[in-house]
């Protein structure tokens, strides 16, 4: 099994979520984060430009079977891409075990 984390533009998260559910993903955790790094950019708010050193991102996290990973990466790329720099990134991490919190004396899922 693998954990996929997709860091994408927040306004693309609904389209990506719907496409992933349509591609067979059963559960997706979605949260918004702020990424900071070496690049500053300007944003426009009420007609004024402001320098900001963070970028808002949506993070979609899911645990999937290994054989789904390549297709899901294609789905994410196809629905998250805007054609501009900074569309995001996709991280794939191996999952060794998953334990259910409420079933402490049962084997891993």
Phi, psi and omega in degrees: 000156180227150170257127176252128173241119179251118178260109188225170175296134183304324183288352177261355188295322180295314179297318180293316180302311181298319179294320179294317177298321177293337180268005174108001177287132183270321184226136177225130170264134181232129174214157180258139180227171174239124180261137176231152182192208186278347184258125171262156177215171179252144173235152181257128178222118180051043176084358180248142177268138179231139173278129177231148181245022174225161179231126176288137179224152168259137177246120176254122184240134179211152174251127185222162174291148184307320186290348179271345191302308184300316179296318182292325175298317177297319179298314180298310180302316183295329183258344181265338186292131175250345183093358179254162175298151174078028179292343176129195180208161179235128181245132178244127183230134176293144178247121181278311181212155173231129177248142174274132182295319186277354180240064188299328183263015178254156178293164181300154179288000000 
